[in-house]
PDB file of C-alpha atoms in Angstrom:
ATOM      1  CA  MET A  20       0.000   0.000   0.000  1.00 76.00           C
ATOM      2  CA  VAL A  21       3.047   2.293   0.111  1.00 82.00           C
ATOM      3  CA  ASP A  22       2.739   3.426  -3.511  1.00 81.00           C
ATOM      4  CA  ALA A  23      -1.004   3.888  -3.074  1.00 82.00           C
ATOM      5  CA  LEU A  24      -0.543   6.123  -0.037  1.00 83.00           C
ATOM      6  CA  GLU A  25       2.186   8.138  -1.745  1.00 83.00           C
ATOM      7  CA  SER A  26      -0.087   8.788  -4.744  1.00 82.00           C
ATOM      8  CA  ILE A  27      -2.950   9.901  -2.521  1.00 81.00           C
ATOM      9  CA  LEU A  28      -0.632  12.102  -0.465  1.00 81.00           C
ATOM     10  CA  ASP A  29       0.746  13.769  -3.607  1.00 81.00           C
ATOM     11  CA  VAL A  30      -2.731  14.513  -4.974  1.00 79.00           C
ATOM     12  CA  GLN A  31      -4.022  15.755  -1.633  1.00 75.00           C
ATOM     13  CA  THR A  32      -0.999  18.046  -1.233  1.00 78.00           C
ATOM     14  CA  THR A  33      -1.323  19.529  -4.705  1.00 77.00           C
ATOM     15  CA  ASN A  34      -5.102  19.971  -4.653  1.00 74.00           C
ATOM     16  CA  GLY A  35      -6.212  23.324  -3.380  1.00 66.00           C
ATOM     17  CA  ASP A  36      -8.963  21.897  -1.185  1.00 68.00           C
ATOM     18  CA  GLY A  37      -6.704  19.203   0.302  1.00 74.00           C
ATOM     19  CA  GLU A  38      -9.010  16.412  -0.820  1.00 81.00           C
ATOM     20  CA  VAL A  39      -8.793  13.560  -3.292  1.00 81.00           C
ATOM     21  CA  GLU A  40     -11.353  11.693  -5.393  1.00 81.00           C
ATOM     22  CA  TRP A  41     -11.197   8.258  -7.007  1.00 74.00           C
ATOM     23  CA  GLY A  42     -10.872   9.812 -10.441  1.00 76.00           C
ATOM     24  CA  ASP A  43      -7.675  11.602  -9.349  1.00 79.00           C
ATOM     25  CA  VAL A  44      -5.789   8.401  -8.487  1.00 79.00           C
ATOM     26  CA  ARG A  45      -7.497   5.632 -10.464  1.00 75.00           C
ATOM     27  CA  ASP A  46      -4.432   5.304 -12.721  1.00 76.00           C
ATOM     28  CA  ASP A  47      -2.144   4.661  -9.731  1.00 79.00           C
ATOM     29  CA  LEU A  48      -4.428   2.638  -7.415  1.00 75.00           C
ATOM     30  CA  SER A  49      -6.557  -0.454  -7.859  1.00 74.00           C
ATOM     31  CA  SER A  50     -10.185  -0.265  -6.808  1.00 70.00           C
ATOM     32  CA  GLY A  51      -9.393  -2.817  -4.107  1.00 71.00           C
ATOM     33  CA  GLN A  52      -6.696  -0.576  -2.600  1.00 79.00           C
ATOM     34  CA  TRP A  53      -9.014   2.428  -2.679  1.00 77.00           C
ATOM     35  CA  GLY A  54     -11.781   0.476  -0.974  1.00 76.00           C
ATOM     36  CA  ARG A  55      -9.403  -0.943   1.635  1.00 78.00           C
ATOM     37  CA  LEU A  56      -8.166   2.524   2.615  1.00 82.00           C
ATOM     38  CA  ILE A  57     -11.750   3.695   3.074  1.00 81.00           C
ATOM     39  CA  GLU A  58     -12.713   0.542   4.965  1.00 75.00           C
ATOM     40  CA  LYS A  59      -9.780   0.878   7.373  1.00 79.00           C
ATOM     41  CA  GLY A  60     -10.484   4.564   8.024  1.00 80.00           C
ATOM     42  CA  VAL A  61      -7.267   5.827   6.448  1.00 84.00           C
ATOM     43  CA  LEU A  62      -9.444   7.834   4.049  1.00 81.00           C
ATOM     44  CA  VAL A  63     -12.445   9.657   5.478  1.00 82.00           C
ATOM     45  CA  ASP A  64     -15.206  11.796   3.983  1.00 79.00           C
ATOM     46  CA  GLY A  65     -14.346  15.399   3.194  1.00 77.00           C
ATOM     47  CA  GLU A  66     -16.426  18.253   1.851  1.00 75.00           C
ATOM     48  CA  THR A  67     -16.458  17.126  -1.781  1.00 74.00           C
ATOM     49  CA  GLY A  68     -14.301  13.985  -1.797  1.00 77.00           C
ATOM     50  CA  PHE A  69     -12.058  12.124   0.605  1.00 81.00           C
ATOM     51  CA  ARG A  70      -9.063  13.128   2.700  1.00 80.00           C
ATOM     52  CA  LEU A  71      -6.450  11.356   4.782  1.00 82.00           C
ATOM     53  CA  ALA A  72      -7.649  10.980   8.351  1.00 81.00           C
ATOM     54  CA  ASP A  73      -4.220  11.979   9.662  1.00 81.00           C
ATOM     55  CA  GLN A  74      -1.841  13.322   7.022  1.00 78.00           C
ATOM     56  CA  ASP A  75       1.031  13.820   9.490  1.00 80.00           C
ATOM     57  CA  ASP A  76       0.923  10.180  10.585  1.00 82.00           C
ATOM     58  CA  VAL A  77       0.874   8.992   6.964  1.00 79.00           C
ATOM     59  CA  GLU A  78       3.861  11.191   6.087  1.00 80.00           C
ATOM     60  CA  ALA A  79       5.795   9.948   9.111  1.00 81.00           C
ATOM     61  CA  ALA A  80       4.988   6.319   8.326  1.00 81.00           C
ATOM     62  CA  LEU A  81       6.079   6.703   4.702  1.00 79.00           C
ATOM     63  CA  GLU A  82       9.330   8.367   5.713  1.00 81.00           C
ATOM     64  CA  GLU A  83      10.050   5.604   8.202  1.00 79.00           C
ATOM     65  CA  ARG A  84       9.157   2.955   5.663  1.00 74.00           C
ATOM     66  CA  ASN A  85      11.304   4.446   2.926  1.00 70.00           C
ATOM     67  CA  GLY A  86      14.232   4.867   5.308  1.00 66.00           C
ATOM     68  CA  SER A  87      14.172   1.314   6.683  1.00 56.00           C
ATOM     69  CA  THR A  88      16.020  -1.681   5.234  1.00 38.00           C
ATOM     70  CA  VAL A  89      13.049  -3.427   3.690  1.00 44.00           C
ATOM     71  CA  SER A  90      15.092  -5.172   1.023  1.00 44.00           C
ATOM     72  CA  THR A  91      15.981  -8.032   3.363  1.00 41.00           C
ATOM     73  CA  SER A  92      12.346  -9.119   3.496  1.00 44.00           C
ATOM     74  CA  SER A  93      11.473  -8.426  -0.129  1.00 45.00           C
ATOM     75  CA  SER A  94      11.063 -12.089  -1.091  1.00 45.00           C
ATOM     76  CA  SER A  95       8.672 -12.862   1.765  1.00 45.00           C
ATOM     77  CA  SER A  96       6.716  -9.679   1.065  1.00 47.00           C
ATOM     78  CA  ALA A  97       6.416 -10.688  -2.569  1.00 46.00           C
ATOM     79  CA  ASP A  98       5.035 -14.063  -1.507  1.00 47.00           C
ATOM     80  CA  GLU A  99       2.497 -12.384   0.758  1.00 46.00           C
ATOM     81  CA  ASP A 100       1.485  -9.997  -2.028  1.00 47.00           C
ATOM     82  CA  GLU A 101       1.081 -12.927  -4.384  1.00 47.00           C
ATOM     83  CA  ASP A 102      -1.135 -14.721  -1.864  1.00 49.00           C
ATOM     84  CA  GLU A 103      -3.204 -11.568  -1.351  1.00 45.00           C
ATOM     85  CA  GLU A 104      -3.663 -10.990  -5.062  1.00 45.00           C
ATOM     86  CA  SER A 105      -4.686 -14.613  -5.663  1.00 48.00           C
ATOM     87  CA  GLY A 106      -7.304 -14.573  -2.912  1.00 50.00           C
ATOM     88  CA  GLY A 107      -5.077 -16.188  -0.268  1.00 61.00           C
ATOM     89  CA  TRP A 108      -4.226 -19.177  -2.497  1.00 72.00           C
ATOM     90  CA  ARG A 109      -0.772 -20.643  -1.972  1.00 79.00           C
ATOM     91  CA  THR A 110       1.152 -22.905  -4.318  1.00 83.00           C
ATOM     92  CA  ILE A 111       0.161 -25.965  -2.292  1.00 85.00           C
ATOM     93  CA  ASP A 112      -3.510 -24.990  -2.644  1.00 79.00           C
ATOM     94  CA  LYS A 113      -3.142 -24.822  -6.419  1.00 82.00           C
ATOM     95  CA  LEU A 114      -1.429 -28.223  -6.484  1.00 86.00           C
ATOM     96  CA  ALA A 115      -4.265 -29.641  -4.384  1.00 82.00           C
ATOM     97  CA  ALA A 116      -6.768 -28.232  -6.878  1.00 81.00           C
ATOM     98  CA  MET A 117      -4.931 -29.897  -9.770  1.00 85.00           C
ATOM     99  CA  ALA A 118      -4.891 -33.223  -7.920  1.00 84.00           C
ATOM    100  CA  ALA A 119      -8.607 -32.995  -7.074  1.00 81.00           C
ATOM    101  CA  PHE A 120      -9.668 -32.179 -10.608  1.00 82.00           C
ATOM    102  CA  GLY A 121      -7.370 -34.917 -11.879  1.00 81.00           C
ATOM    103  CA  MET A 122      -9.212 -37.486  -9.752  1.00 80.00           C
ATOM    104  CA  ILE A 123     -12.536 -36.291 -11.188  1.00 80.00           C
ATOM    105  CA  LEU A 124     -11.401 -37.905 -14.442  1.00 79.00           C
ATOM    106  CA  GLY A 125     -11.910 -41.236 -12.689  1.00 74.00           C
ATOM    107  CA  TYR A 126     -15.647 -40.991 -13.329  1.00 75.00           C
ATOM    108  CA  SER A 127     -15.042 -41.312 -17.074  1.00 78.00           C
ATOM    109  CA  ILE A 128     -11.575 -42.888 -17.355  1.00 81.00           C
ATOM    110  CA  GLN A 129     -11.492 -46.499 -16.160  1.00 80.00           C
ATOM    111  CA  PRO A 130      -7.752 -46.717 -15.276  1.00 84.00           C
ATOM    112  CA  VAL A 131      -8.043 -43.638 -13.028  1.00 81.00           C
ATOM    113  CA  LYS A 132     -11.157 -45.057 -11.362  1.00 80.00           C
ATOM    114  CA  ASN A 133      -9.448 -48.430 -10.775  1.00 84.00           C
ATOM    115  CA  THR A 134      -6.319 -46.770  -9.362  1.00 86.00           C
ATOM    116  CA  VAL A 135      -8.164 -44.446  -6.961  1.00 85.00           C
ATOM    117  CA  GLY A 136     -10.776 -47.059  -6.041  1.00 84.00           C
ATOM    118  CA  GLY A 137      -8.127 -49.700  -5.354  1.00 86.00           C
ATOM    119  CA  ALA A 138      -6.116 -47.312  -3.159  1.00 88.00           C
ATOM    120  CA  VAL A 139      -9.139 -46.312  -1.054  1.00 88.00           C
ATOM    121  CA  ASP A 140     -10.209 -49.971  -0.850  1.00 88.00           C
ATOM    122  CA  LEU A 141      -7.140 -50.653   1.285  1.00 90.00           C
ATOM    123  CA  VAL A 142      -8.875 -48.636   4.029  1.00 88.00           C
ATOM    124  CA  PHE A 143     -12.574 -49.182   3.342  1.00 88.00           C
ATOM    125  CA  GLY A 144     -12.334 -52.755   2.056  1.00 87.00           C
ATOM    126  CA  PRO A 145     -12.104 -54.363   5.530  1.00 90.00           C
ATOM    127  CA  ILE A 146     -14.913 -52.105   6.770  1.00 90.00           C
ATOM    128  CA  GLN A 147     -17.098 -53.053   3.793  1.00 85.00           C
ATOM    129  CA  SER A 148     -16.588 -56.763   4.460  1.00 87.00           C
ATOM    130  CA  ALA A 149     -17.674 -56.331   8.098  1.00 89.00           C
ATOM    131  CA  LEU A 150     -20.695 -54.021   7.704  1.00 89.00           C
ATOM    132  CA  PRO A 151     -23.771 -53.797   5.480  1.00 87.00           C
ATOM    133  CA  PHE A 152     -23.095 -51.551   2.518  1.00 86.00           C
ATOM    134  CA  TYR A 153     -25.645 -48.905   3.552  1.00 86.00           C
ATOM    135  CA  LEU A 154     -23.727 -48.463   6.824  1.00 90.00           C
ATOM    136  CA  VAL A 155     -20.456 -48.162   4.897  1.00 90.00           C
ATOM    137  CA  ILE A 156     -21.945 -45.311   2.826  1.00 89.00           C
ATOM    138  CA  MET A 157     -23.233 -43.717   6.037  1.00 90.00           C
ATOM    139  CA  LEU A 158     -19.757 -43.929   7.558  1.00 92.00           C
ATOM    140  CA  ALA A 159     -18.187 -42.427   4.406  1.00 90.00           C
ATOM    141  CA  ALA A 160     -20.708 -39.566   4.489  1.00 90.00           C
ATOM    142  CA  MET A 161     -19.947 -38.958   8.175  1.00 91.00           C
ATOM    143  CA  ILE A 162     -16.186 -38.791   7.522  1.00 90.00           C
ATOM    144  CA  THR A 163     -16.439 -36.437   4.550  1.00 89.00           C
ATOM    145  CA  ALA A 164     -19.060 -34.228   6.216  1.00 89.00           C
ATOM    146  CA  SER A 165     -16.980 -33.892   9.395  1.00 89.00           C
ATOM    147  CA  LEU A 166     -13.747 -33.114   7.557  1.00 86.00           C
ATOM    148  CA  SER A 167     -15.526 -30.683   5.233  1.00 85.00           C
ATOM    149  CA  THR A 168     -17.088 -28.720   8.082  1.00 85.00           C
ATOM    150  CA  ILE A 169     -13.837 -28.584  10.057  1.00 85.00           C
ATOM    151  CA  ALA A 170     -11.894 -27.421   6.981  1.00 82.00           C
ATOM    152  CA  GLN A 171     -14.430 -24.669   6.316  1.00 79.00           C
ATOM    153  CA  SER A 172     -14.384 -23.513   9.934  1.00 79.00           C
ATOM    154  CA  GLN A 173     -10.583 -23.306   9.937  1.00 78.00           C
ATOM    155  CA  MET A 174     -10.018 -21.766   6.495  1.00 75.00           C
ATOM    156  CA  MET A 175     -12.985 -19.403   5.994  1.00 72.00           C
ATOM    157  CA  ASP A 176     -12.553 -15.919   7.482  1.00 68.00           C
ATOM    158  CA  GLN A 177     -15.880 -15.303   9.224  1.00 68.00           C
ATOM    159  CA  SER A 178     -14.824 -11.891  10.530  1.00 69.00           C
ATOM    160  CA  LYS A 179     -13.991 -10.663   7.026  1.00 70.00           C
ATOM    161  CA  MET A 180     -17.333 -11.928   5.714  1.00 70.00           C
ATOM    162  CA  SER A 181     -19.130 -10.193   8.581  1.00 71.00           C
ATOM    163  CA  GLN A 182     -17.287  -6.917   7.945  1.00 74.00           C
ATOM    164  CA  SER A 183     -18.180  -7.096   4.255  1.00 74.00           C
ATOM    165  CA  GLN A 184     -21.862  -7.595   5.047  1.00 76.00           C
ATOM    166  CA  GLU A 185     -21.838  -4.744   7.550  1.00 79.00           C
ATOM    167  CA  LYS A 186     -20.135  -2.457   5.025  1.00 80.00           C
ATOM    168  CA  ALA A 187     -22.669  -3.399   2.333  1.00 80.00           C
ATOM    169  CA  GLN A 188     -25.544  -2.688   4.709  1.00 83.00           C
ATOM    170  CA  GLU A 189     -23.991   0.633   5.713  1.00 84.00           C
ATOM    171  CA  LEU A 190     -23.626   1.689   2.062  1.00 83.00           C
ATOM    172  CA  LYS A 191     -27.224   0.682   1.387  1.00 86.00           C
ATOM    173  CA  GLU A 192     -28.480   2.837   4.263  1.00 87.00           C
ATOM    174  CA  ARG A 193     -26.287   5.772   3.188  1.00 85.00           C
ATOM    175  CA  ARG A 194     -27.561   5.424  -0.363  1.00 86.00           C
ATOM    176  CA  GLU A 195     -31.180   5.532   0.784  1.00 88.00           C
ATOM    177  CA  ARG A 196     -30.561   8.621   2.901  1.00 87.00           C
ATOM    178  CA  ALA A 197     -28.699  10.334   0.038  1.00 84.00           C
ATOM    179  CA  LYS A 198     -31.572   9.593  -2.343  1.00 86.00           C
ATOM    180  CA  GLU A 199     -34.079  11.054   0.101  1.00 87.00           C
ATOM    181  CA  ARG A 200     -32.225  14.356   0.326  1.00 84.00           C
ATOM    182  CA  GLY A 201     -31.170  14.355  -3.376  1.00 84.00           C
ATOM    183  CA  ASP A 202     -27.421  14.438  -2.645  1.00 81.00           C
ATOM    184  CA  ASP A 203     -25.869  13.528  -6.015  1.00 83.00           C
ATOM    185  CA  GLU A 204     -22.291  13.996  -4.777  1.00 82.00           C
ATOM    186  CA  GLU A 205     -22.848  11.533  -1.936  1.00 82.00           C
ATOM    187  CA  LEU A 206     -24.456   9.045  -4.340  1.00 83.00           C
ATOM    188  CA  LYS A 207     -21.388   9.307  -6.566  1.00 84.00           C
ATOM    189  CA  ARG A 208     -19.035   8.608  -3.640  1.00 83.00           C
ATOM    190  CA  ILE A 209     -21.175   5.661  -2.530  1.00 83.00           C
ATOM    191  CA  GLN A 210     -21.075   4.229  -6.029  1.00 83.00           C
ATOM    192  CA  GLU A 211     -17.281   4.466  -6.038  1.00 81.00           C
ATOM    193  CA  GLU A 212     -17.106   2.696  -2.689  1.00 81.00           C
ATOM    194  CA  GLN A 213     -19.436  -0.038  -3.947  1.00 79.00           C
ATOM    195  CA  MET A 214     -17.260  -0.576  -7.006  1.00 79.00           C
ATOM    196  CA  ALA A 215     -14.211  -0.856  -4.757  1.00 76.00           C
ATOM    197  CA  MET A 216     -16.066  -3.330  -2.541  1.00 77.00           C
ATOM    198  CA  MET A 217     -16.815  -5.559  -5.519  1.00 77.00           C
ATOM    199  CA  SER A 218     -13.097  -6.164  -6.002  1.00 70.00           C
ATOM    200  CA  ASP A 219     -12.700  -7.187  -2.357  1.00 71.00           C
ATOM    201  CA  GLN A 220     -15.755  -9.452  -2.551  1.00 72.00           C
ATOM    202  CA  MET A 221     -14.387 -11.235  -5.606  1.00 75.00           C
ATOM    203  CA  GLY A 222     -11.144 -11.865  -3.721  1.00 69.00           C
ATOM    204  CA  MET A 223     -13.119 -13.120  -0.727  1.00 70.00           C
ATOM    205  CA  MET A 224     -15.048 -15.551  -2.944  1.00 74.00           C
ATOM    206  CA  ALA A 225     -11.771 -16.948  -4.273  1.00 70.00           C
ATOM    207  CA  GLU A 226     -10.419 -17.271  -0.738  1.00 71.00           C
ATOM    208  CA  ASN A 227     -13.572 -19.004   0.510  1.00 71.00           C
ATOM    209  CA  PHE A 228     -13.340 -21.516  -2.351  1.00 76.00           C
ATOM    210  CA  ARG A 229      -9.925 -22.624  -1.062  1.00 78.00           C
ATOM    211  CA  PRO A 230     -11.269 -25.078   1.575  1.00 80.00           C
ATOM    212  CA  THR A 231     -13.443 -26.668  -1.136  1.00 82.00           C
ATOM    213  CA  VAL A 232     -10.297 -27.866  -2.899  1.00 83.00           C
ATOM    214  CA  TRP A 233      -9.059 -29.680   0.203  1.00 84.00           C
ATOM    215  CA  ILE A 234     -12.532 -31.084   0.842  1.00 85.00           C
ATOM    216  CA  MET A 235     -12.551 -32.474  -2.703  1.00 86.00           C
ATOM    217  CA  LEU A 236      -9.253 -34.248  -2.039  1.00 85.00           C
ATOM    218  CA  VAL A 237     -11.075 -36.370   0.558  1.00 85.00           C
ATOM    219  CA  THR A 238     -14.584 -36.478  -0.881  1.00 87.00           C
ATOM    220  CA  ILE A 239     -13.747 -37.423  -4.473  1.00 88.00           C
ATOM    221  CA  PRO A 240     -11.649 -40.533  -3.657  1.00 88.00           C
ATOM    222  CA  ILE A 241     -14.263 -41.866  -1.206  1.00 88.00           C
ATOM    223  CA  PHE A 242     -17.133 -41.066  -3.568  1.00 84.00           C
ATOM    224  CA  LEU A 243     -15.197 -42.674  -6.433  1.00 86.00           C
ATOM    225  CA  TRP A 244     -14.536 -45.763  -4.316  1.00 88.00           C
ATOM    226  CA  ILE A 245     -18.291 -46.216  -3.693  1.00 87.00           C
ATOM    227  CA  TYR A 246     -18.898 -45.881  -7.429  1.00 84.00           C
ATOM    228  CA  TRP A 247     -16.082 -48.350  -8.146  1.00 85.00           C
ATOM    229  CA  GLN A 248     -17.284 -50.812  -5.492  1.00 85.00           C
ATOM    230  CA  ILE A 249     -20.886 -50.861  -6.712  1.00 82.00           C
ATOM    231  CA  GLY A 250     -19.622 -51.534 -10.232  1.00 78.00           C
ATOM    232  CA  ASN A 251     -17.896 -54.668  -8.885  1.00 78.00           C
ATOM    233  CA  PHE A 252     -21.019 -56.072  -7.168  1.00 78.00           C
ATOM    234  CA  ASP A 253     -22.796 -58.968  -8.865  1.00 74.00           C
ATOM    235  CA  PRO A 254     -25.647 -58.840  -8.119  1.00 78.00           C
ATOM    236  CA  VAL A 255     -26.005 -55.247  -6.920  1.00 76.00           C
ATOM    237  CA  PRO A 256     -27.186 -55.138  -3.248  1.00 74.00           C
ATOM    238  CA  THR A 257     -30.585 -53.713  -2.318  1.00 78.00           C
ATOM    239  CA  MET A 258     -31.966 -51.827   0.673  1.00 77.00           C
ATOM    240  CA  VAL A 259     -35.363 -50.615   1.847  1.00 77.00           C
ATOM    241  CA  MET A 260     -35.596 -46.817   1.634  1.00 74.00           C
ATOM    242  CA  PRO A 261     -38.388 -44.632   3.030  1.00 70.00           C
ATOM    243  CA  ILE A 262     -41.129 -43.888   0.479  1.00 73.00           C
ATOM    244  CA  TYR A 263     -39.352 -45.804  -2.322  1.00 72.00           C
ATOM    245  CA  GLY A 264     -39.361 -49.237  -0.730  1.00 76.00           C
ATOM    246  CA  GLU A 265     -36.768 -51.817  -1.777  1.00 79.00           C
ATOM    247  CA  VAL A 266     -34.327 -50.492  -4.363  1.00 79.00           C
ATOM    248  CA  ASP A 267     -30.941 -51.596  -5.626  1.00 77.00           C
ATOM    249  CA  TRP A 268     -28.057 -49.151  -5.361  1.00 77.00           C
ATOM    250  CA  ASN A 269     -28.008 -48.276  -9.061  1.00 75.00           C
ATOM    251  CA  SER A 270     -31.740 -47.615  -9.473  1.00 74.00           C
ATOM    252  CA  SER A 271     -32.987 -44.023  -9.563  1.00 69.00           C
ATOM    253  CA  ALA A 272     -34.340 -42.972  -6.180  1.00 58.00           C
ATOM    254  CA  ALA A 273     -34.900 -39.232  -6.502  1.00 58.00           C
ATOM    255  CA  LEU A 274     -34.190 -36.561  -9.099  1.00 55.00           C
ATOM    256  CA  TRP A 275     -32.695 -39.263 -11.357  1.00 71.00           C
ATOM    257  CA  PHE A 276     -29.872 -39.843  -8.848  1.00 76.00           C
ATOM    258  CA  PRO A 277     -28.851 -43.458  -8.229  1.00 82.00           C
ATOM    259  CA  ALA A 278     -30.043 -44.676  -4.845  1.00 82.00           C
ATOM    260  CA  TRP A 279     -26.531 -44.749  -3.409  1.00 83.00           C
ATOM    261  CA  VAL A 280     -25.931 -41.063  -4.311  1.00 84.00           C
ATOM    262  CA  PHE A 281     -29.277 -40.091  -2.765  1.00 84.00           C
ATOM    263  CA  TRP A 282     -28.457 -42.049   0.420  1.00 86.00           C
ATOM    264  CA  TYR A 283     -24.971 -40.488   0.597  1.00 87.00           C
ATOM    265  CA  ILE A 284     -26.334 -36.928   0.192  1.00 87.00           C
ATOM    266  CA  LEU A 285     -28.982 -37.432   2.889  1.00 87.00           C
ATOM    267  CA  ASN A 286     -26.411 -38.677   5.382  1.00 88.00           C
ATOM    268  CA  SER A 287     -23.879 -36.020   4.415  1.00 89.00           C
ATOM    269  CA  ILE A 288     -26.374 -33.184   5.009  1.00 90.00           C
ATOM    270  CA  ALA A 289     -27.450 -34.666   8.345  1.00 90.00           C
ATOM    271  CA  PHE A 290     -23.914 -35.156   9.658  1.00 90.00           C
ATOM    272  CA  SER A 291     -22.787 -31.730   8.388  1.00 88.00           C
ATOM    273  CA  ASN A 292     -25.534 -30.020  10.393  1.00 88.00           C
ATOM    274  CA  MET A 293     -24.647 -32.049  13.473  1.00 89.00           C
ATOM    275  CA  VAL A 294     -20.943 -31.169  13.270  1.00 87.00           C
ATOM    276  CA  ARG A 295     -21.668 -27.462  12.643  1.00 85.00           C
ATOM    277  CA  LYS A 296     -23.858 -27.298  15.721  1.00 85.00           C
ATOM    278  CA  ALA A 297     -21.291 -29.209  17.753  1.00 84.00           C
ATOM    279  CA  ILE A 298     -18.438 -26.796  16.907  1.00 80.00           C
ATOM    280  CA  GLY A 299     -20.638 -23.675  16.663  1.00 76.00           C
ATOM    281  CA  PHE A 300     -19.818 -22.970  13.020  1.00 71.00           C
ATOM    282  CA  ARG A 301     -22.104 -20.961  10.737  1.00 65.00           C
ATOM    283  CA  MET A 302     -21.736 -20.927   6.947  1.00 57.00           C
ATOM    284  CA  SER A 303     -22.836 -17.286   6.948  1.00 56.00           C
ATOM    285  CA  PRO A 304     -21.861 -14.804   9.682  1.00 51.00           C
ATOM    286  CA  SER A 305     -24.493 -13.715  12.185  1.00 51.00           C
TER     287      SER A 305
END
């Protein structure tokens, strides 16, 4: 943010009214940087635009920053900037995404399905031989649901989501008040802030998708193993399901899903809700 602050400081110093608008610095700042400075209170409302909340502090911080030996940490700072720009995604996250999407090919490519299914069978094979198959699917759903919920609770930034919602609500209320009094200048500033917020929200969406990749690394192999295992049954087992009666695992139970997929989804939803309540995790902030 150093270059962004320097640009704003230059414009504010040269402007006669000591204020700055988005149009003055849009060539030097990204909309995300502009929105972040407003969100953090570094920029505050002025008479016609925005101004630095404390110009002396900003000048002192920039002087200290420029005078310090920051070159020794340049590589780590570059890594942090890269993570920030990519929505918090690290190299290991991207490799996990490639591995997960590679395993998806197992649904259409037989060698991939046999490889993944055979590997997972080393763990679930003994369980499958000891329990009825509907209990094995229930156990698989419980494992994936628990790991998915825990991963989301650890990797999703609830405070950032809450702040974004509060900011959006605040802008909505300000917009309504500005419309009531016919303040076109205020409406223009609100629109600029909303545009800046959109950039942050897109980054937040990318960051919140990160746990999904790690969830897929567990869910896809187990799901693929069930698919692989049912393909090896002869004959295919049956079970009695509510409403539908006795069905085999490959018959359509609901919404054209095979019975085993429908049974897995029901158990996964149930166990996910139980784990969320147990650890006090909400998918959306209160």
